[in-house]
């Protein structure tokens, strides 16, 4: 009876805490919405920076209270990375001071002083809160994590699960052979700077884009499906190619998939060890700032630039906010029209066009569609793209759909092959957090074909 009473008290406490967090989240959502609608006065840059920190912490606490998904699972890692890309730079600049962004020119940082800056941050806040709310709604009616962990691991020795692991090994071996071949032929020189690498590898070959896909898919399949020993060997194989990527100034090509794999390991119930926390601290505090500072002149020739910074990684990721500002400035000046969803449905039309013979169904692109030509070298992000398509409604719809879908799938009992497929898709979504949506449907299509092949390959005849 006493144990039952304690359990009831814990359940009541959890329910009350969840209710308070929900009220706070909905209140902040309405506040940001009313500011954008000019019902409430616009806060200052400093005020919106503190508000951003508060809302980000609130969103993570709301997800933590949800017992249907892991605290740092696939839903959460995508949200965390989106937060960093939206609020990393502005909060550092306005709260800590300009001396923390001295590596960037005044021209690059001009967006921080734009009349549309605060509105751009508010749209980002609406996006992450919508994602959080949708994530909670997506888990309604699903069972708790504890109830599915045992069943999840019971199929680790199934034929399709082991097949997934070996497919992961094969993909990583292909990537390593490709990268070593590029080194051997001189297209990759280990002392080359990052711009030379882009010209030699990215701009000169379409194959490279597929190499990046199978690189992230390979490690996703191993971490999602393998046992601890298999995962260890997979990480060693993954690291061999990662060394070449890092030496040539590349980071996201390696780290996007790693972030997704952390989410997958949490889904499987693996505990976060102290060594992983220290590694993440090293990556954020030393490694990413060093690669960023050194890659302009070549990483191997810039070892003297190794240092420590608690802010540089967040500043670099947060640079994506400037695209929100630029999009708003174009709407404000009247030089841009809403795309009405074109950049999201056009990639699907293009896929269909490639499979329907003798008939062309490609659509004429609006003048503002090609974000790479409009914002050359700036990258992009999904807050800006969703707003460019449908304004605030477009942003809310996009992030609601993504949050609901990811959380709904994560809260279900997936077998390990399905988890591998899902993790590889999340890796793509993490990547698109700092890119345009155009490549996503095609990549998911390829991942789906791979998943079907692995799942439905004939099993060995044991008779």
Coordinates of C-alpha atoms in Angstrom, one line a residue:
X1 CA 0.0 0.0 0.0
X2 CA 2.8 2.4 0.9
X3 CA 4.6 1.7 -2.5
X4 CA 1.3 2.3 -4.3
X5 CA 0.9 5.6 -2.5
X6 CA 4.4 6.7 -3.5
X7 CA 3.7 5.8 -7.1
X8 CA 0.5 7.8 -7.1
X9 CA 2.4 10.8 -5.6
X10 CA 5.0 10.6 -8.3
X11 CA 2.3 10.3 -11.0
X12 CA 0.5 13.3 -9.6
X13 CA 3.7 15.3 -9.4
X14 CA 4.6 14.5 -13.0
X15 CA 1.1 15.4 -14.1
X16 CA 1.2 18.8 -12.3
X17 CA 4.7 19.6 -13.7
X18 CA 3.6 18.7 -17.2
X19 CA 0.5 20.9 -16.9
X20 CA 2.6 23.9 -15.7
X21 CA 5.1 23.4 -18.5
X22 CA 2.3 23.2 -21.1
X23 CA 0.7 26.4 -19.8
X24 CA 4.0 28.2 -19.9
X25 CA 4.7 26.9 -23.5
X26 CA 1.3 27.9 -24.8
X27 CA 1.6 31.3 -23.1
X28 CA 4.9 32.0 -24.8
X29 CA 3.6 30.7 -28.1
X30 CA 0.7 33.2 -27.9
X31 CA 3.0 36.0 -26.8
X32 CA 5.3 35.5 -29.8
X33 CA 2.3 35.3 -32.1
X34 CA 0.7 38.5 -30.7
X35 CA 4.0 40.4 -31.0
X36 CA 4.2 39.4 -34.7
X37 CA 0.6 40.5 -35.1
X38 CA 1.5 43.9 -33.5
X39 CA -0.8 43.3 -30.6
X40 CA 2.1 43.5 -28.1
X41 CA 5.1 45.8 -28.4
X42 CA 8.3 44.4 -30.1
X43 CA 11.0 43.6 -27.5
X44 CA 14.6 44.8 -27.9
X45 CA 17.4 42.6 -29.2
X46 CA 18.6 41.9 -25.7
X47 CA 15.1 41.1 -24.4
X48 CA 14.4 38.7 -27.3
X49 CA 17.8 37.0 -26.7
X50 CA 16.8 36.2 -23.1
X51 CA 13.4 35.2 -24.2
X52 CA 15.0 32.8 -26.7
X53 CA 17.0 31.1 -24.0
X54 CA 14.0 30.7 -21.8
X55 CA 11.8 29.2 -24.5
X56 CA 14.5 26.8 -25.6
X57 CA 14.9 25.5 -22.0
X58 CA 11.2 25.3 -21.7
X59 CA 10.8 23.2 -24.9
X60 CA 13.5 20.8 -23.8
X61 CA 11.8 20.4 -20.3
X62 CA 8.5 19.7 -22.0
X63 CA 10.0 17.0 -24.1
X64 CA 11.9 15.6 -21.1
X65 CA 8.5 15.2 -19.3
X66 CA 7.2 13.1 -22.1
X67 CA 7.8 9.4 -21.2
X68 CA 7.0 8.2 -24.7
X69 CA 10.3 9.4 -26.3
X70 CA 13.9 9.5 -25.1
X71 CA 15.2 12.7 -23.5
X72 CA 18.0 12.9 -26.2
X73 CA 16.3 10.8 -28.7
X74 CA 15.7 11.4 -32.4
X75 CA 13.0 14.0 -31.8
X76 CA 15.1 15.9 -29.4
X77 CA 18.4 16.0 -31.3
X78 CA 16.6 17.5 -34.3
X79 CA 15.0 20.2 -32.1
X80 CA 18.3 20.9 -30.3
X81 CA 20.2 21.5 -33.6
X82 CA 17.4 23.7 -34.9
X83 CA 17.6 25.8 -31.8
X84 CA 21.4 26.2 -32.2
X85 CA 21.1 27.3 -35.8
X86 CA 18.4 29.8 -35.0
X87 CA 19.5 31.4 -31.8
X88 CA 23.2 30.6 -31.3
X89 CA 24.7 33.8 -32.7
X90 CA 22.2 36.4 -31.6
X91 CA 22.1 35.3 -28.0
X92 CA 25.9 35.2 -27.8
X93 CA 26.3 38.7 -29.4
X94 CA 23.6 40.5 -27.4
X95 CA 24.1 38.8 -24.0
X96 CA 27.9 38.1 -23.9
X97 CA 29.0 41.0 -26.1
X98 CA 30.5 41.7 -29.6
X99 CA 34.0 40.5 -28.6
X100 CA 32.7 36.9 -28.9
X101 CA 32.1 37.3 -32.7
X102 CA 35.3 39.1 -33.7
X103 CA 36.0 36.4 -36.4
X104 CA 33.2 37.9 -38.5
X105 CA 33.1 41.1 -40.5
X106 CA 30.7 43.9 -39.9
X107 CA 29.1 43.2 -43.3
X108 CA 28.4 39.6 -42.3
X109 CA 26.9 40.7 -39.0
X110 CA 24.8 43.5 -40.4
X111 CA 21.7 41.4 -40.1
X112 CA 21.9 41.7 -36.3
X113 CA 21.0 45.3 -36.6
X114 CA 18.3 44.9 -39.2
X115 CA 14.8 46.3 -38.4
X116 CA 13.5 42.7 -39.2
X117 CA 15.9 41.0 -36.7
X118 CA 13.6 40.6 -33.8
X119 CA 10.7 39.4 -36.1
X120 CA 13.1 36.8 -37.6
X121 CA 13.9 35.5 -34.1
X122 CA 10.3 35.4 -33.2
X123 CA 9.5 33.3 -36.3
X124 CA 12.3 30.9 -35.2
X125 CA 10.7 30.7 -31.8
X126 CA 7.3 30.0 -33.2
X127 CA 8.9 27.2 -35.3
X128 CA 10.6 25.4 -32.3
X129 CA 7.5 25.8 -30.1
X130 CA 5.3 24.4 -32.9
X131 CA 7.7 21.5 -33.3
X132 CA 7.6 20.8 -29.5
X133 CA 3.8 21.0 -29.3
X134 CA 3.4 18.7 -32.3
X135 CA 5.9 16.2 -30.8
X136 CA 3.8 15.9 -27.7
X137 CA 0.6 15.5 -29.7
X138 CA 2.3 12.9 -31.9
X139 CA 3.0 10.6 -28.9
X140 CA -0.5 10.6 -27.5
X141 CA -1.9 7.0 -27.2
X142 CA 1.6 5.4 -27.6
X143 CA 3.2 3.3 -24.9
X144 CA 6.1 4.3 -22.6
X145 CA 9.7 3.8 -23.5
X146 CA 10.2 1.1 -20.8
X147 CA 7.5 -1.1 -22.2
X148 CA 9.2 -1.4 -25.6
X149 CA 12.9 -1.5 -24.9
X150 CA 13.0 -5.3 -24.2
X151 CA 11.0 -6.1 -27.3
X152 CA 13.1 -3.7 -29.3
X153 CA 16.4 -5.6 -28.5
X154 CA 14.9 -9.1 -28.9
X155 CA 15.3 -9.1 -32.6
X156 CA 19.0 -8.1 -32.6
X157 CA 20.0 -11.5 -33.9
X158 CA 17.3 -11.7 -36.6
X159 CA 18.5 -12.2 -40.2
X160 CA 17.3 -8.8 -41.4
X161 CA 18.9 -7.0 -38.5
X162 CA 22.3 -8.6 -39.1
X163 CA 21.9 -7.9 -42.8
X164 CA 21.4 -4.2 -42.0
X165 CA 24.6 -4.2 -40.0
X166 CA 26.6 -5.7 -42.9
X167 CA 25.0 -3.3 -45.3
X168 CA 26.2 -0.5 -43.1
X169 CA 29.7 -1.9 -43.1
X170 CA 29.6 -2.2 -46.9
X171 CA 28.5 1.4 -47.4
X172 CA 31.3 2.7 -45.1
X173 CA 33.9 0.6 -46.9
X174 CA 32.7 2.1 -50.2
X175 CA 33.1 5.6 -48.9
X176 CA 36.5 4.9 -47.5
X177 CA 37.7 3.3 -50.8
X178 CA 36.3 6.3 -52.7
X179 CA 38.0 8.9 -50.4
X180 CA 41.3 7.0 -50.5
X181 CA 41.1 6.8 -54.3
X182 CA 40.7 10.6 -54.4
X183 CA 43.7 11.0 -52.2
X184 CA 45.8 8.6 -54.3
X185 CA 44.8 10.4 -57.6
X186 CA 45.5 13.9 -56.1
X187 CA 42.0 15.3 -56.2
X188 CA 42.2 15.4 -52.4
X189 CA 45.5 16.8 -51.0
X190 CA 45.6 16.5 -47.3
X191 CA 47.1 20.0 -46.9
X192 CA 44.5 21.7 -49.2
X193 CA 42.2 24.5 -48.0
X194 CA 38.5 24.1 -47.8
X195 CA 37.6 26.2 -50.9
X196 CA 39.9 24.1 -53.1
X197 CA 38.3 21.0 -51.7
X198 CA 34.8 22.3 -52.6
X199 CA 36.0 23.1 -56.2
X200 CA 37.7 19.7 -56.6
X201 CA 35.1 17.4 -55.0
X202 CA 31.7 19.1 -54.6
X203 CA 31.5 21.3 -57.7
X204 CA 33.2 18.8 -60.0
X205 CA 31.3 15.6 -59.4
X206 CA 27.7 14.6 -58.7
X207 CA 29.0 11.3 -57.3
X208 CA 30.3 13.1 -54.2
X209 CA 26.7 13.9 -53.1
X210 CA 25.8 10.2 -53.2
X211 CA 28.9 9.4 -51.3
X212 CA 27.8 11.7 -48.4
X213 CA 24.4 10.0 -48.4
X214 CA 25.7 6.5 -48.1
X215 CA 28.3 7.6 -45.5
X216 CA 25.6 8.8 -43.1
X217 CA 23.3 5.8 -44.0
X218 CA 26.2 3.4 -43.3
X219 CA 26.8 4.5 -39.7
X220 CA 23.1 4.9 -39.1
X221 CA 22.4 1.3 -40.0
X222 CA 25.3 0.0 -37.8
X223 CA 24.4 2.1 -34.7
X224 CA 20.7 1.3 -35.0
X225 CA 21.0 -2.4 -35.7
X226 CA 24.3 -3.6 -34.3
X227 CA 25.4 -5.0 -30.9
X228 CA 28.0 -3.1 -29.0
X229 CA 30.9 -4.9 -30.6
X230 CA 29.6 -4.3 -34.1
X231 CA 29.0 -0.6 -33.3
X232 CA 32.5 -0.3 -32.0
X233 CA 33.9 -1.7 -35.3
X234 CA 31.5 0.5 -37.3
X235 CA 32.7 3.7 -35.5
X236 CA 36.3 2.8 -36.2
X237 CA 35.5 2.4 -39.9
X238 CA 33.5 5.6 -39.9
X239 CA 36.4 7.5 -38.3
X240 CA 38.8 6.4 -41.0
X241 CA 36.9 8.5 -43.6
X242 CA 36.1 11.2 -41.0
X243 CA 39.8 11.9 -40.7
X244 CA 40.0 12.8 -44.4
X245 CA 36.9 14.9 -44.1
X246 CA 38.2 16.8 -41.1
X247 CA 41.7 17.4 -42.5
X248 CA 40.1 19.0 -45.6
X249 CA 37.9 21.3 -43.4
X250 CA 34.6 19.4 -43.5
X251 CA 32.5 19.0 -40.3
X252 CA 28.8 18.6 -41.1
X253 CA 29.4 15.7 -43.5
X254 CA 30.5 13.8 -40.4
X255 CA 28.7 15.3 -37.5
X256 CA 25.1 15.4 -38.8
X257 CA 25.0 11.6 -38.9
X258 CA 26.7 11.3 -35.5
X259 CA 23.9 13.5 -34.0
X260 CA 21.2 11.3 -35.5
X261 CA 23.1 8.2 -34.2
X262 CA 23.0 9.6 -30.6
X263 CA 19.3 9.8 -31.0
X264 CA 19.1 6.2 -32.2
X265 CA 21.2 5.0 -29.3
X266 CA 18.9 6.6 -26.9
X267 CA 15.9 5.0 -28.6
X268 CA 17.6 1.7 -28.0
X269 CA 18.1 2.5 -24.3
X270 CA 21.9 2.9 -24.3
X271 CA 23.0 5.1 -21.5
X272 CA 24.9 8.4 -22.1
X273 CA 28.4 7.7 -20.7
X274 CA 30.7 10.3 -19.3
X275 CA 33.1 9.6 -22.2
X276 CA 30.4 10.7 -24.7
X277 CA 29.7 13.9 -22.8
X278 CA 33.5 14.7 -22.7
X279 CA 33.7 13.9 -26.5
X280 CA 30.8 16.3 -27.2
X281 CA 32.4 18.9 -25.1
X282 CA 35.6 18.5 -27.0
X283 CA 33.8 18.7 -30.4
X284 CA 31.9 21.9 -29.4
X285 CA 34.6 23.6 -27.4
X286 CA 37.8 22.8 -29.3
X287 CA 37.3 20.8 -32.5
X288 CA 34.6 22.7 -34.4
X289 CA 36.2 26.1 -33.6
X290 CA 39.6 24.8 -34.8
X291 CA 38.3 23.4 -38.1
X292 CA 36.4 26.6 -38.8
X293 CA 39.4 28.8 -38.1
X294 CA 42.0 26.6 -39.9
X295 CA 40.2 25.4 -43.0
X296 CA 40.7 28.6 -44.9
X297 CA 44.4 28.0 -45.2
X298 CA 44.4 24.2 -44.7
X299 CA 43.9 22.3 -41.5
X300 CA 47.3 20.6 -41.4
X301 CA 49.1 23.9 -41.8
X302 CA 47.2 25.7 -39.1
X303 CA 47.7 23.6 -36.0
X304 CA 48.7 26.7 -34.2
X305 CA 45.1 27.8 -34.2
X306 CA 44.0 25.1 -31.8
X307 CA 42.3 26.7 -28.8
X308 CA 39.2 26.6 -26.6
X309 CA 35.9 28.4 -27.0
X310 CA 32.6 27.9 -25.4
X311 CA 30.8 30.1 -27.9
X312 CA 32.4 29.7 -31.3
X313 CA 30.5 26.6 -32.3
X314 CA 27.1 28.2 -31.4
X315 CA 28.0 31.4 -33.2
X316 CA 28.8 29.5 -36.3
X317 CA 25.7 27.4 -36.2
X318 CA 23.6 30.5 -35.4
X319 CA 24.7 32.2 -38.5
X320 CA 21.7 30.6 -40.3
X321 CA 19.4 33.1 -38.6
X322 CA 20.6 35.7 -41.1
X323 CA 18.6 33.9 -43.9
X324 CA 15.4 34.6 -41.8
X325 CA 16.3 38.3 -41.8
X326 CA 17.1 38.4 -45.5
X327 CA 13.8 36.8 -46.4
X328 CA 11.9 39.2 -44.2
X329 CA 13.8 42.2 -45.7
X330 CA 12.8 41.0 -49.2
X331 CA 9.2 40.7 -48.2
X332 CA 9.3 44.1 -46.5
X333 CA 10.8 45.8 -49.6
X334 CA 8.3 44.1 -51.9
X335 CA 11.0 42.3 -53.9
X336 CA 9.8 38.8 -53.0
X337 CA 6.4 37.0 -53.4
X338 CA 5.3 33.9 -51.4
X339 CA 6.2 30.6 -53.2
X340 CA 2.9 29.0 -52.1
X341 CA 4.6 25.7 -51.2
X342 CA 6.5 25.4 -54.6
X343 CA 9.9 24.6 -53.1
X344 CA 8.3 21.7 -51.1
X345 CA 6.2 20.0 -53.8
X346 CA 8.4 20.7 -56.8
X347 CA 11.0 18.1 -55.8
X348 CA 8.3 15.5 -55.8
X349 CA 7.1 16.6 -59.2
X350 CA 10.6 16.2 -60.5
X351 CA 10.8 12.7 -59.2
X352 CA 7.6 11.7 -60.9
X353 CA 8.8 13.4 -64.1
X354 CA 11.8 11.1 -64.2
X355 CA 9.6 8.0 -64.0
X356 CA 6.9 9.0 -66.5
X357 CA 8.3 8.3 -70.0
X358 CA 7.7 10.6 -73.0
X359 CA 5.8 13.2 -70.9
X360 CA 7.3 16.2 -69.2
X361 CA 5.5 17.4 -66.1
X362 CA 8.2 19.7 -64.8
X363 CA 6.9 23.1 -63.5
X364 CA 8.1 26.6 -64.3
X365 CA 10.0 27.9 -61.3
X366 CA 9.1 31.3 -59.7
X367 CA 11.8 33.9 -60.0
X368 CA 12.6 33.7 -56.3
X369 CA 12.7 29.9 -56.0
X370 CA 16.4 29.2 -56.5
X371 CA 17.7 30.1 -53.1
X372 CA 21.3 29.2 -54.0
X373 CA 21.4 31.9 -56.6
X374 CA 19.5 34.4 -54.5
X375 CA 21.7 33.8 -51.5
X376 CA 25.0 32.4 -52.9
X377 CA 27.3 30.8 -50.4
X378 CA 25.0 31.5 -47.4
X379 CA 23.4 28.1 -47.1
X380 CA 19.7 28.1 -46.1
X381 CA 17.4 26.9 -43.3
X382 CA 13.9 25.5 -43.0
X383 CA 12.5 28.4 -40.9
X384 CA 13.4 30.8 -43.7
X385 CA 12.2 28.4 -46.5
X386 CA 8.9 27.6 -44.9
X387 CA 8.2 31.3 -44.3
X388 CA 9.2 32.1 -47.9
X389 CA 6.6 29.5 -49.0
X390 CA 3.6 30.5 -46.9
X391 CA 4.5 33.1 -44.3
X392 CA 3.9 32.3 -40.7
X393 CA 1.3 29.8 -41.6
X394 CA 3.8 28.0 -43.7
X395 CA 6.3 27.9 -40.9
X396 CA 3.7 26.5 -38.4
X397 CA 2.5 23.9 -40.9
X398 CA 6.0 22.7 -41.8
X399 CA 7.3 22.4 -38.2
X400 CA 4.0 20.8 -37.0
X401 CA 4.2 18.1 -39.7
X402 CA 7.9 17.4 -39.0
X403 CA 7.5 17.4 -35.2
X404 CA 4.4 15.3 -35.2
X405 CA 5.8 12.7 -37.6
X406 CA 9.2 12.3 -36.0
X407 CA 7.7 11.9 -32.5
X408 CA 4.9 9.6 -33.7
X409 CA 7.5 7.2 -35.2
X410 CA 9.9 7.5 -32.4
X411 CA 7.2 6.6 -29.8
X412 CA 6.4 3.4 -31.6
X413 CA 8.0 0.0 -31.3
X414 CA 10.2 -0.2 -34.4
X415 CA 12.3 -3.2 -35.2
X416 CA 16.0 -2.4 -35.6
X417 CA 16.0 -2.4 -39.4
X418 CA 13.2 0.1 -39.4
X419 CA 15.0 2.2 -36.8
X420 CA 18.1 2.2 -39.1
X421 CA 15.9 3.5 -41.9
X422 CA 14.3 6.1 -39.7
X423 CA 17.7 7.3 -38.2
X424 CA 19.1 7.8 -41.7
X425 CA 16.1 10.0 -42.6
X426 CA 16.6 12.0 -39.4
X427 CA 20.2 12.5 -40.4
X428 CA 18.9 14.1 -43.7
X429 CA 16.5 16.3 -41.7
X430 CA 19.3 17.5 -39.5
X431 CA 21.3 18.3 -42.6
X432 CA 18.4 20.2 -44.2
X433 CA 18.2 22.3 -41.0
X434 CA 21.0 24.3 -42.6
X435 CA 20.1 23.7 -46.3
X436 CA 17.2 24.0 -48.7
X437 CA 14.6 21.2 -49.0
X438 CA 15.2 20.5 -52.7
X439 CA 17.3 17.4 -52.2
X440 CA 15.3 15.8 -49.4
X441 CA 12.6 13.8 -51.3
X442 CA 15.2 12.3 -53.7
X443 CA 17.4 11.2 -50.8
X444 CA 14.5 9.7 -48.9
X445 CA 13.4 7.9 -52.1
X446 CA 16.9 6.3 -52.3
X447 CA 16.8 5.4 -48.7
X448 CA 13.4 3.8 -49.1
X449 CA 14.7 1.6 -52.0
X450 CA 17.6 0.5 -49.9
X451 CA 15.3 -0.3 -46.9
X452 CA 13.0 -2.4 -49.2
X453 CA 15.9 -4.3 -50.7
X454 CA 17.4 -5.1 -47.3
X455 CA 14.1 -6.1 -45.8
X456 CA 12.8 -8.2 -48.6
X457 CA 16.0 -9.9 -49.9
X458 CA 15.4 -13.7 -49.9
X459 CA 16.4 -15.4 -46.7
X460 CA 18.8 -18.3 -46.8
X461 CA 17.2 -21.6 -47.4
X462 CA 18.1 -23.7 -44.3
X463 CA 16.6 -27.0 -45.7

